[in-house]
Amino acid sequence: MSWQTSLDDPRAVRAAIDERRRDLASRASEAAARADAAEAALATARASEARAHAALARHRLQALADDGAAAALDRAERDALAIVERRQAVLDDLRARIADLEAVERAAAATRDARAEALAAAQDAIEALEARVAAALPEDTRWREADAALAALEEQRDAARIKADRAQAEREEKRAPYDADPLFAYLWARGFGTSAYEGSAFARFGDEKVANLIGYDALRVDYAMLTALPDRLAAHAERLDADVVDAQARLDAIEDEALRAAGREPLDEAADAAEAALAEAQAALDEASRALADARAQAAPESDPELARALSILSEAIARDDLRRLEADAARTPSPEDDALVREIATARDAVARAENGVAEIRDARTRARSLAEEAEEALRIYDRGDYARGGRFEDPRRMAGALDGLLVGAGLRVLEEVLRSTYRAPPPPPRPPRRSRSTGFEWSSGGGGIRIGTGSGRSGAGRSGGFRTGGGFGGSRGRGSGGFRTGGKF
């Protein structure tokens, strides 16, 4: 199957991004090697120019008998070429190491991919078992009774919440007339009619008169009930919440028991082993990639101080004023030997100019290749920050292929990010036993009802905590607290 025909699969998309990342990193290394060779060629051309100047100086030794120009040029050439040779030896060692590390990375990536497929197979086996159990559970009397009890408690809890919310909203409005009555407010504040009242006999006599006048006893009972009712209803809803949790736990226990009886534990153990093997392979791949990146960075620094020193030695030696005068004098002298030496210097200078132009172009190509490799690294980071679960799909493989190919020419990073975001569709929830509807009997749940579609973001179904927990990608976490299974993340 070609990449284009499989690029609806998140695993294939990530593998394709990683493939391009490795390809562009290798191209960047090759571009760096070409730049190294061009810079070494420039140093060699400079050395040739210095050698030509030294030959002219020796030929006209009498004119330069006191300043040692030829010796200085010879020394500069030797020193510069020694630097170039040492540098080349170091680069040769690094390139051999890079080739070895690239082979290690390819092997580690192949191992990682194989183990990711093994984990996917283990997860598929778990999902198939869960589907079979989910289809059979509605025939289990205990499960039906526990599910019906849970549905009834959820209905009571929801009704209690509605009543509590309504009472809370109405409390301020209904208490306003009481609070606005100064006589009632006065007696209420003093705690009249309760054990908290502490008025003297005289005060009590007066307060009783006021209370009788406004009918305080009946008002106090109504007001107390009005202000306390929302809290009582909220407490009742909280108790029902706890009852729902208990009922959910009982239903989960039945589901977990059915899963274990169907052979869930050996499958979990196999998935655990596959996940541990994948984590080990991923760690080995990460280590290989880090070592390779370090070696490439050493082989392709932004600037090379050793090469710069060699060029500086040669440039300073050639730039001596007395050599410029010597060359000018030789050009004016009608001597075949002088003319030949001047032509040799001119030829060497032309070679230096060509080498400098070539170095500039190759340095630009190196910068471009490095930029493309960095964009591919960023593309992989963008993918890994996403929530692309195993079982999901990308709806436009052709558009995805175009975005991936754009990475190779520097025109695909933002396009790829948009294609990832806009064309991904999450996997549907796996089947679970149907829930009992409050009005029409059984209904199939989706998203809630105990299914957890786990990914790197920890997304989960609402409302239930146990039982069936499948979904997600590679490399996530599984919880065993209630016997369920939860996968997540990505490889």
Coordinates of C-alpha atoms in Angstrom, one line a residue:
M1 CA 0.0 0.0 0.0
S2 CA 1.4 3.4 -0.9
W3 CA 1.7 6.2 1.6
Q4 CA -1.1 8.2 -0.2
T5 CA -3.6 5.3 0.1
S6 CA -2.8 4.9 3.8
L7 CA -2.5 8.5 4.9
D8 CA -5.9 8.5 6.5
D9 CA -4.3 6.4 9.4
P10 CA -2.7 8.6 12.2
R11 CA 0.1 6.0 12.6
A12 CA 1.0 6.2 8.9
V13 CA 0.9 10.0 9.0
R14 CA 3.3 10.1 11.9
A15 CA 5.6 7.6 10.3
A16 CA 5.6 9.7 7.1
I17 CA 6.5 12.8 9.0
D18 CA 9.3 11.0 10.8
E19 CA 10.5 9.5 7.5
R20 CA 10.7 13.0 6.0
R21 CA 12.4 14.3 9.2
R22 CA 15.1 11.7 8.9
D23 CA 15.5 12.3 5.2
L24 CA 15.9 16.1 5.6
A25 CA 18.3 15.6 8.5
S26 CA 20.4 13.4 6.3
R27 CA 20.3 16.0 3.5
A28 CA 21.3 18.7 5.9
S29 CA 24.3 16.5 6.9
E30 CA 25.2 16.1 3.2
A31 CA 24.9 19.9 2.6
A32 CA 27.2 20.5 5.6
A33 CA 29.7 18.1 4.3
R34 CA 29.7 19.9 0.9
A35 CA 30.2 23.2 2.7
D36 CA 33.1 21.7 4.7
A37 CA 34.7 20.5 1.4
A38 CA 34.2 23.9 -0.2
E39 CA 35.7 25.8 2.7
A40 CA 38.7 23.4 2.7
A41 CA 39.1 24.0 -1.0
L42 CA 39.1 27.8 -0.3
A43 CA 41.8 27.3 2.3
T44 CA 43.8 25.2 -0.2
A45 CA 43.4 27.9 -2.9
R46 CA 44.6 30.5 -0.5
A47 CA 47.6 28.3 0.3
S48 CA 48.3 28.1 -3.4
E49 CA 48.2 31.8 -3.7
A50 CA 50.6 32.1 -0.8
R51 CA 52.9 29.5 -2.5
A52 CA 52.9 31.6 -5.7
H53 CA 53.8 34.7 -3.8
A54 CA 56.6 32.9 -2.0
A55 CA 58.0 31.7 -5.3
L56 CA 58.1 35.3 -6.6
A57 CA 59.7 36.5 -3.4
R58 CA 62.4 33.8 -3.6
H59 CA 63.1 34.8 -7.3
R60 CA 63.5 38.4 -6.3
L61 CA 65.4 37.5 -3.1
Q62 CA 67.8 40.4 -3.4
A63 CA 65.0 43.0 -3.2
L64 CA 63.7 41.3 0.0
A65 CA 66.9 40.2 1.6
D66 CA 66.1 41.8 5.0
D67 CA 62.5 41.1 5.6
G68 CA 62.1 37.3 5.2
A69 CA 58.9 37.5 3.1
A70 CA 59.4 34.1 1.5
A71 CA 60.0 32.4 4.8
A72 CA 56.9 34.0 6.2
L73 CA 54.8 32.9 3.3
D74 CA 56.2 29.3 3.5
R75 CA 55.4 29.2 7.2
A76 CA 51.9 30.6 6.7
E77 CA 51.2 27.9 4.0
R78 CA 52.5 25.1 6.2
D79 CA 50.5 26.2 9.3
A80 CA 47.3 26.7 7.3
L81 CA 47.5 23.4 5.5
A82 CA 48.2 21.6 8.8
I83 CA 45.1 23.1 10.3
V84 CA 43.0 22.0 7.3
E85 CA 44.4 18.5 7.5
R86 CA 43.7 18.2 11.2
R87 CA 40.2 19.5 10.7
Q88 CA 39.6 17.1 7.8
A89 CA 40.7 14.2 9.9
V90 CA 38.2 15.2 12.6
L91 CA 35.4 15.6 10.1
D92 CA 36.2 12.3 8.5
D93 CA 35.8 10.6 11.9
L94 CA 32.6 12.5 12.6
R95 CA 31.1 11.5 9.3
A96 CA 31.9 7.9 9.8
R97 CA 30.3 8.1 13.2
I98 CA 27.2 9.9 11.7
A99 CA 26.9 7.0 9.1
D100 CA 27.0 4.5 11.9
L101 CA 24.5 6.4 14.0
E102 CA 22.1 6.8 11.0
A103 CA 22.1 3.0 10.7
V104 CA 21.4 2.7 14.4
E105 CA 18.5 5.2 14.2
R106 CA 17.0 3.4 11.2
A107 CA 17.2 0.0 13.1
A108 CA 15.7 1.6 16.3
A109 CA 12.9 3.2 14.3
A110 CA 12.1 -0.2 12.6
T111 CA 12.0 -1.9 16.1
R112 CA 9.8 0.9 17.5
D113 CA 7.4 0.5 14.6
A114 CA 7.2 -3.3 14.9
R115 CA 6.5 -3.0 18.6
A116 CA 3.9 -0.3 18.1
E117 CA 2.1 -2.7 15.7
A118 CA 2.4 -5.4 18.4
L119 CA 0.8 -3.1 20.9
A120 CA -2.0 -2.2 18.4
A121 CA -2.7 -5.9 17.9
A122 CA -2.9 -6.4 21.7
Q123 CA -5.3 -3.5 22.0
D124 CA -7.4 -4.8 19.1
A125 CA -7.7 -8.1 21.0
I126 CA -8.9 -6.3 24.1
E127 CA -11.4 -4.2 22.1
A128 CA -12.8 -7.3 20.4
L129 CA -13.3 -9.0 23.8
E130 CA -15.0 -5.9 25.2
A131 CA -17.3 -5.8 22.2
R132 CA -18.3 -9.4 22.7
V133 CA -18.9 -8.9 26.5
A134 CA -20.8 -5.7 25.8
A135 CA -23.2 -7.5 23.5
A136 CA -23.8 -10.3 26.0
L137 CA -24.3 -8.3 29.2
P138 CA -27.9 -7.2 28.5
E139 CA -28.9 -10.8 28.9
D140 CA -27.4 -10.9 32.4
T141 CA -30.2 -10.4 35.0
R142 CA -27.8 -8.9 37.6
W143 CA -26.5 -6.4 35.1
R144 CA -30.0 -5.3 34.0
E145 CA -31.1 -4.9 37.6
A146 CA -28.0 -2.9 38.5
D147 CA -28.4 -0.7 35.4
A148 CA -32.0 0.0 36.1
A149 CA -31.2 0.9 39.7
L150 CA -28.5 3.3 38.5
A151 CA -30.9 4.9 36.0
A152 CA -33.5 5.4 38.6
L153 CA -31.0 7.0 41.0
E154 CA -29.7 9.2 38.3
E155 CA -33.2 10.4 37.5
Q156 CA -33.9 11.1 41.2
R157 CA -30.5 12.9 41.5
D158 CA -31.2 15.1 38.5
A159 CA -34.7 16.0 39.7
A160 CA -33.2 16.9 43.1
R161 CA -30.6 19.1 41.5
I162 CA -33.3 20.9 39.5
K163 CA -35.3 21.5 42.7
A164 CA -32.3 22.7 44.7
D165 CA -31.2 25.1 41.9
R166 CA -34.7 26.5 41.6
A167 CA -35.1 26.9 45.4
Q168 CA -31.7 28.7 45.5
A169 CA -32.7 31.0 42.7
E170 CA -36.0 31.8 44.3
R171 CA -34.8 32.3 47.9
E172 CA -33.6 35.9 47.5
E173 CA -36.8 36.9 45.8
K174 CA -39.1 35.3 48.3
R175 CA -37.3 36.5 51.4
A176 CA -37.3 40.1 50.3
P177 CA -40.7 41.0 51.8
Y178 CA -39.7 39.5 55.2
D179 CA -36.4 41.4 55.2
A180 CA -38.2 44.6 54.2
D181 CA -40.5 44.5 57.3
P182 CA -38.6 46.3 60.1
L183 CA -40.6 44.7 62.9
F184 CA -40.0 41.2 61.6
A185 CA -36.4 41.9 60.8
Y186 CA -35.9 43.2 64.4
L187 CA -37.4 40.2 66.0
W188 CA -35.6 37.7 63.7
A189 CA -32.2 39.4 64.4
R190 CA -32.8 39.1 68.2
G191 CA -33.7 35.4 67.8
F192 CA -37.1 36.0 69.3
G193 CA -39.1 32.8 69.8
T194 CA -35.9 30.6 69.9
S195 CA -33.5 29.6 72.6
A196 CA -31.0 32.2 71.4
Y197 CA -33.2 35.1 72.6
E198 CA -31.7 36.9 75.6
G199 CA -34.0 39.9 76.2
S200 CA -34.9 41.1 79.7
A201 CA -38.3 40.7 81.2
F202 CA -39.3 44.2 80.2
A203 CA -37.9 43.7 76.7
R204 CA -39.5 40.3 76.3
F205 CA -42.9 42.0 77.3
G206 CA -42.5 44.6 74.5
D207 CA -41.2 42.1 72.0
E208 CA -44.2 39.8 72.6
K209 CA -46.6 42.6 72.0
V210 CA -44.8 43.3 68.6
A211 CA -44.8 39.6 67.7
N212 CA -48.5 39.3 68.4
L213 CA -49.2 42.4 66.4
I214 CA -47.5 41.1 63.2
G215 CA -48.2 37.3 63.7
Y216 CA -44.5 36.7 64.1
D217 CA -44.7 33.0 65.1
A218 CA -46.2 31.9 61.8
L219 CA -43.9 34.2 59.8
R220 CA -40.8 32.9 61.6
V221 CA -41.6 29.3 60.7
D222 CA -42.3 30.3 57.0
Y223 CA -39.1 32.3 56.9
A224 CA -36.9 29.6 58.4
M225 CA -38.3 27.1 56.0
L226 CA -37.8 29.4 53.1
T227 CA -34.2 30.1 53.9
A228 CA -33.2 26.6 54.8
L229 CA -35.0 24.7 52.0
P230 CA -32.4 25.3 49.3
D231 CA -29.6 24.0 51.5
R232 CA -31.7 20.9 52.5
L233 CA -32.5 20.2 48.8
A234 CA -28.8 20.6 47.9
A235 CA -27.8 18.2 50.7
H236 CA -30.4 15.7 49.4
A237 CA -29.0 16.0 45.9
E238 CA -25.5 15.4 47.3
R239 CA -26.7 12.2 49.1
L240 CA -28.2 11.0 45.9
D241 CA -24.9 11.8 44.1
A242 CA -23.2 9.4 46.6
D243 CA -25.9 6.8 45.9
V244 CA -25.3 7.1 42.2
V245 CA -21.6 6.6 42.7
D246 CA -22.3 3.5 44.8
A247 CA -24.7 2.2 42.1
Q248 CA -22.2 2.9 39.4
A249 CA -19.6 1.0 41.3
R250 CA -21.9 -2.0 41.6
L251 CA -22.6 -1.9 37.9
D252 CA -18.9 -1.5 37.1
A253 CA -18.1 -4.5 39.3
I254 CA -20.5 -6.7 37.3
E255 CA -19.0 -5.5 34.1
D256 CA -15.5 -6.1 35.4
E257 CA -16.4 -9.6 36.6
A258 CA -17.8 -10.4 33.1
L259 CA -14.6 -9.1 31.5
R260 CA -12.4 -11.2 33.7
A261 CA -14.5 -14.3 33.1
A262 CA -14.2 -13.7 29.4
G263 CA -10.4 -13.7 29.7
R264 CA -9.5 -10.0 30.0
E265 CA -6.6 -10.4 32.4
P266 CA -4.2 -12.4 30.1
L267 CA -5.0 -9.8 27.4
D268 CA -4.2 -7.0 29.8
E269 CA -0.9 -8.7 30.7
A270 CA 0.0 -9.1 27.0
A271 CA -0.8 -5.4 26.4
D272 CA 1.2 -4.4 29.4
A273 CA 4.2 -6.4 28.0
A274 CA 3.7 -4.9 24.6
E275 CA 3.5 -1.4 26.0
A276 CA 6.6 -1.8 28.1
A277 CA 8.5 -3.2 25.0
L278 CA 7.3 -0.2 23.0
A279 CA 8.4 2.2 25.7
E280 CA 11.8 0.5 25.7
A281 CA 12.1 0.7 21.9
Q282 CA 11.0 4.4 21.9
A283 CA 13.6 5.2 24.6
A284 CA 16.3 3.5 22.4
L285 CA 15.1 5.4 19.4
D286 CA 15.2 8.7 21.3
E287 CA 18.7 8.1 22.5
A288 CA 19.9 7.2 19.0
S289 CA 18.3 10.3 17.6
R290 CA 19.9 12.5 20.3
A291 CA 23.3 11.0 19.6
L292 CA 22.9 11.5 15.9
A293 CA 21.8 15.1 16.3
D294 CA 24.8 15.8 18.5
A295 CA 27.2 14.3 16.0
R296 CA 25.6 16.3 13.2
A297 CA 25.8 19.5 15.2
Q298 CA 29.6 18.8 15.8
A299 CA 30.1 18.1 12.1
A300 CA 28.2 21.2 10.9
P301 CA 28.8 24.1 13.3
E302 CA 27.5 27.6 12.4
S303 CA 31.2 28.7 12.2
D304 CA 34.5 26.9 12.2
P305 CA 37.1 28.8 14.3
E306 CA 39.9 26.5 13.1
L307 CA 39.2 27.1 9.4
A308 CA 38.8 30.8 10.1
R309 CA 42.2 30.8 11.7
A310 CA 43.8 29.1 8.7
L311 CA 42.3 31.6 6.3
S312 CA 43.4 34.5 8.6
I313 CA 47.0 33.2 8.7
L314 CA 47.1 33.1 4.9
S315 CA 45.3 36.4 4.3
E316 CA 47.6 38.3 6.7
A317 CA 50.7 36.8 5.0
I318 CA 49.5 37.6 1.5
A319 CA 48.4 41.1 2.4
R320 CA 51.9 42.4 3.3
D321 CA 52.6 45.7 1.6
D322 CA 56.1 44.6 0.5
L323 CA 54.6 41.7 -1.4
R324 CA 52.2 44.0 -3.2
R325 CA 55.1 46.2 -4.2
L326 CA 57.1 43.2 -5.2
E327 CA 54.3 41.9 -7.5
A328 CA 53.9 45.4 -9.0
D329 CA 57.7 45.6 -9.6
A330 CA 57.8 42.2 -11.2
A331 CA 54.9 43.1 -13.5
R332 CA 56.9 46.1 -14.8
T333 CA 60.1 44.1 -15.3
P334 CA 60.6 42.7 -18.8
S335 CA 61.7 39.3 -17.5
P336 CA 60.1 36.0 -18.7
E337 CA 60.6 34.5 -15.2
D338 CA 58.9 37.4 -13.5
D339 CA 56.0 37.4 -16.0
A340 CA 55.5 33.6 -15.4
L341 CA 55.4 34.1 -11.6
V342 CA 53.0 37.0 -11.9
R343 CA 50.7 34.9 -14.1
E344 CA 50.9 32.1 -11.5
I345 CA 49.8 34.6 -8.8
A346 CA 46.9 35.8 -10.9
T347 CA 45.8 32.3 -11.6
A348 CA 45.9 31.4 -7.9
R349 CA 44.0 34.6 -7.1
D350 CA 41.3 33.7 -9.7
A351 CA 41.0 30.3 -8.1
V352 CA 40.5 31.9 -4.7
A353 CA 37.8 34.1 -6.1
R354 CA 36.0 31.1 -7.6
A355 CA 36.3 29.2 -4.3
E356 CA 34.9 32.2 -2.4
N357 CA 31.9 32.4 -4.7
G358 CA 31.4 28.6 -4.4
V359 CA 31.6 28.8 -0.7
A360 CA 29.0 31.5 -0.5
E361 CA 26.5 29.5 -2.6
I362 CA 27.2 26.2 -0.7
R363 CA 26.8 28.0 2.6
D364 CA 23.4 29.3 1.5
A365 CA 22.5 25.7 0.5
R366 CA 23.6 24.4 3.9
T367 CA 21.5 27.1 5.7
R368 CA 18.5 26.2 3.6
A369 CA 19.0 22.4 4.3
R370 CA 19.3 23.0 8.0
S371 CA 16.1 25.2 7.9
L372 CA 14.2 22.4 6.2
A373 CA 15.4 19.8 8.7
E374 CA 14.4 22.1 11.6
E375 CA 10.9 22.5 10.1
A376 CA 10.5 18.8 9.8
E377 CA 11.5 18.5 13.5
E378 CA 8.9 21.1 14.3
A379 CA 6.3 19.2 12.2
L380 CA 6.9 16.1 14.3
R381 CA 6.5 18.1 17.5
I382 CA 3.2 19.6 16.2
Y383 CA 1.9 16.1 15.5
D384 CA 2.9 14.8 18.9
R385 CA 1.2 17.7 20.6
G386 CA -2.0 16.8 18.8
D387 CA -4.7 14.4 19.9
Y388 CA -4.6 11.8 17.1
A389 CA -5.9 8.6 18.6
R390 CA -5.5 5.1 17.2
G391 CA -8.7 4.4 15.4
G392 CA -9.2 7.9 14.3
R393 CA -8.7 9.0 10.7
F394 CA -7.7 11.9 8.4
E395 CA -10.4 12.5 5.8
D396 CA -8.3 13.8 2.9
P397 CA -5.2 11.6 2.3
R398 CA -4.4 13.3 -1.0
R399 CA -4.2 16.7 0.7
M400 CA -2.2 15.2 3.5
A401 CA 0.3 13.7 1.0
G402 CA 0.7 17.2 -0.6
A403 CA 1.4 18.8 2.8
L404 CA 3.9 16.1 3.7
D405 CA 5.7 16.5 0.4
G406 CA 5.7 20.3 1.0
L407 CA 8.0 19.7 3.9
L408 CA 10.7 18.6 1.5
V409 CA 10.7 22.1 -0.2
G410 CA 9.9 24.3 2.8
A411 CA 6.3 24.9 1.8
G412 CA 4.5 22.5 4.1
L413 CA 4.8 23.2 7.8
R414 CA 1.9 25.5 8.3
V415 CA -0.1 23.7 5.6
L416 CA 0.5 20.4 7.4
E417 CA -0.6 21.9 10.7
E418 CA -3.8 23.1 9.1
V419 CA -4.5 19.7 7.4
L420 CA -3.8 17.9 10.7
R421 CA -6.2 20.1 12.5
S422 CA -9.0 20.3 10.0
T423 CA -9.2 16.8 8.5
Y424 CA -8.8 14.6 11.6
R425 CA -11.9 12.8 12.9
A426 CA -11.8 11.1 16.3
P427 CA -12.5 7.4 16.5
P428 CA -16.1 6.4 17.4
P429 CA -16.6 5.0 20.9
P430 CA -16.4 1.2 21.1
P431 CA -19.7 -0.6 21.9
R432 CA -20.8 -1.2 25.4
P433 CA -23.9 -2.6 27.0
P434 CA -27.0 -0.5 26.2
R435 CA -28.2 1.7 29.0
R436 CA -31.9 1.7 30.2
S437 CA -33.7 4.8 29.0
R438 CA -35.9 6.5 31.5
S439 CA -38.8 6.6 29.1
T440 CA -38.4 4.1 26.3
G441 CA -36.3 1.2 27.6
F442 CA -32.8 0.4 26.4
E443 CA -30.7 2.9 24.4
W444 CA -27.1 2.7 23.2
S445 CA -24.8 5.1 25.0
S446 CA -22.1 7.1 23.2
G447 CA -19.2 9.0 24.7
G448 CA -20.5 8.7 28.3
G449 CA -22.0 5.5 29.7
G450 CA -18.6 4.2 31.0
I451 CA -16.6 4.3 27.8
R452 CA -13.3 6.2 28.0
I453 CA -11.7 7.1 24.8
G454 CA -8.3 7.8 26.2
T455 CA -5.6 9.8 24.4
G456 CA -2.6 11.9 25.4
S457 CA -5.0 14.6 26.6
G458 CA -6.8 12.4 29.1
R459 CA -10.1 12.8 27.4
S460 CA -12.7 10.5 28.9
G461 CA -16.4 9.8 28.8
A462 CA -18.6 11.6 31.2
G463 CA -20.7 10.2 34.0
R464 CA -19.2 6.8 34.6
S465 CA -15.9 5.5 35.9
G466 CA -15.5 1.7 35.5
G467 CA -16.1 -1.2 33.1
F468 CA -15.3 -0.7 29.5
R469 CA -12.4 1.7 28.8
T470 CA -10.9 1.2 25.3
G471 CA -9.7 3.6 22.7
G472 CA -6.8 5.9 22.1
G473 CA -3.4 5.5 20.6
F474 CA 0.0 4.0 21.6
G475 CA 2.0 4.7 24.7
G476 CA -0.8 5.8 27.1
S477 CA -1.7 4.7 30.6
R478 CA -4.1 2.0 31.8
G479 CA -5.9 1.9 35.1
R480 CA -6.7 -1.3 36.8
G481 CA -8.6 0.0 39.8
S482 CA -11.9 -1.4 38.6
G483 CA -10.6 -4.0 36.2
G484 CA -11.1 -1.8 33.2
F485 CA -8.6 -0.9 30.5
R486 CA -7.6 2.5 29.2
T487 CA -5.1 3.2 26.5
G488 CA -4.0 6.6 25.3
G489 CA -1.3 8.7 23.7
K490 CA 0.6 7.9 20.6
F491 CA 3.7 6.1 19.4

